[in-house]
Amino acid sequence: MKKSTLFSVLACVAAALVATTVAVAYGEESMSNVNVSKFGATKEGAPVTAYTLTNANGLSAKILDFGGVLYEMNVPDKDGKFDNVSCNLATVEEYQTVRPFFGSLIGRYGNRIKLGKFTLDGKEYTLPITDKPNALHGGVKGFDQKIWDATASADKDGAYLTLKYTAKDGEEGYPGKLEVTVVYSLKNDNSLTIDYTATTDKATPVNLTNHTFWNLGGYKSGTIRNTILQMNAPKYLPTDGTLIPTGEVASVKGTPLDFTAPKAIGKEIDDVAEPQFHGGYDHCFVLADKKAGEMGLCAIAKDPKSGRVMKIETTEPAVQFYSGNFLDGTTGVDGYKYEKHSAFCLETQHYPDSPNQPSFPSTILKPGETYRHTTVHTFTVEK
């Protein structure tokens, strides 16, 4: 696959070059930079590159061109101590083998499609079954398994990484050639923005998201049951036993799913009794009414011990809140084992199984249209 212009130039400078920094300074006011380094290779031998975006305040986001993985997000606590709050694995091969989707870009369709089938314009399409009996997160080799073309830059406002990937017509069973661009922007206001755009030459379902597992206490700090979470989500989607929405849109009021006011994730987590959720949250929450494509508040999460706060805003109509129920000792960096409830996900997206549910907001992208999705994570500290 063609490498980014930036990486090609760096590779030509010297084969032994380990890391290069592209920096843009503006007097004494700010400096944002991008560090480019080698990050091993896939099982097939394809080289993988890491891009570390750093803003003027020292926050940094390390992103891989493999899967567009947000590998690290380093932010300070109330004492000014930086730590990575994005869970990760040690090697690319583990991302290919274990495949927990830690930090990955997900597509062509995030979340589940019932029985791996949908009908569009009178034709039935069949997708790989990756979460029996359903299709999940784009297929056997979804966007999380691809090496993306990458271009890095920086300016007075922050540092940026633009990732591009073209999915072929029929790839993983989906119709249409889909051209996707994802831009990570680490701004000097301590926000990490992810902008997604896509175009197609045939009508096709599209539902892109990022699957970062967060632990605001630091990625090796243990349980997230004490993390305080508030979501701007008065409703949710009940599911069947295979986590496919029933079609109902229900109120969270009076249920363990009510996060409309701040509460600890663990406060009522043990009251989620349905067996398909495996002892925790794995629900699609419907965000408060807003116009399609309009930016709105999604969630605010806080780690009481470190004081780290993450606010999420998005243009999407929903968010999948997952409390790490199926983590079972997966080994990460430094041999750290991710046990149950040691991380959480807030995946901004459209509804699961939308291609099969006409009452849900449409996820069908048509030729001549542009798919757009923006999600902003802003990091602050409370004493």
C-alpha angles and dihedrals in degrees: 000000000000113000123223118273090246095054093045091055092047092049090054093053093067134337090219094055109126102181139002130191124213107197135180117196127190108194112284094318101085148342126199123180147174122221116201120201142159117263108188123264143273122264086262091056099254110147118242124209130207122211117197114199114199125186130207092269096054098257111140138193119199112203130183124215085220105088091342085267117188090219099175136010109186116196134160128253127219090284094050094255114145122220137165111256096183116088117229148171126242101240142025090239089061090053087054096045108032093031103187089157091238104182094341131149108243126213173200081007123002118211126010136331114195115256089342092278138113136159122228126178090349097308125108118224125200122209131193113272104237101158105035122271093007142054114254135191101347105309144282091320103022126164089286088068098049131094107233126210106251135202122179131199143159138204140169091290101048149296128294143197120195116199125191132188133168117209114205124236105272095018108153087353098297122130124238138032103274120201111199132190123185122184122196111200122188105192131195089246085071094253126136110206125192114198119189126191130169140174131193141196093214133035108272141159114258127184113157126184145150120250103204116161106218132204110171092194088064128286093271098042099103130231124027092202090107094051110116113230133186122179129191087225120118093170140042140188115254113216142204123245092283094053094256113139114252091216094255121121106207137187119253091213112123094010134100085252094072106115095149086117122041115273139153114272089231097050095092102003092113090057091068093100105169107112095223090069093057095221105318148034124322100145137135108236120203112225122227114282116283136147117282109273094011117135114244143159114282108171147333120213127186134185105213095204099051096029092228114151128192121193118193125201124179147172091222123103096227147023130213108222111200122178098199094261095156097047105119109174100306106176118237137174116333090014093288112161119220106218128187113302094009092124141015137214130214103188111185109212150118120284122292117256092013093149088065098041114067093187091064123084107277120259095186114123116199132199111277092028128100123220110221130185128163127185124179125199113194119192123207137154132237119197 
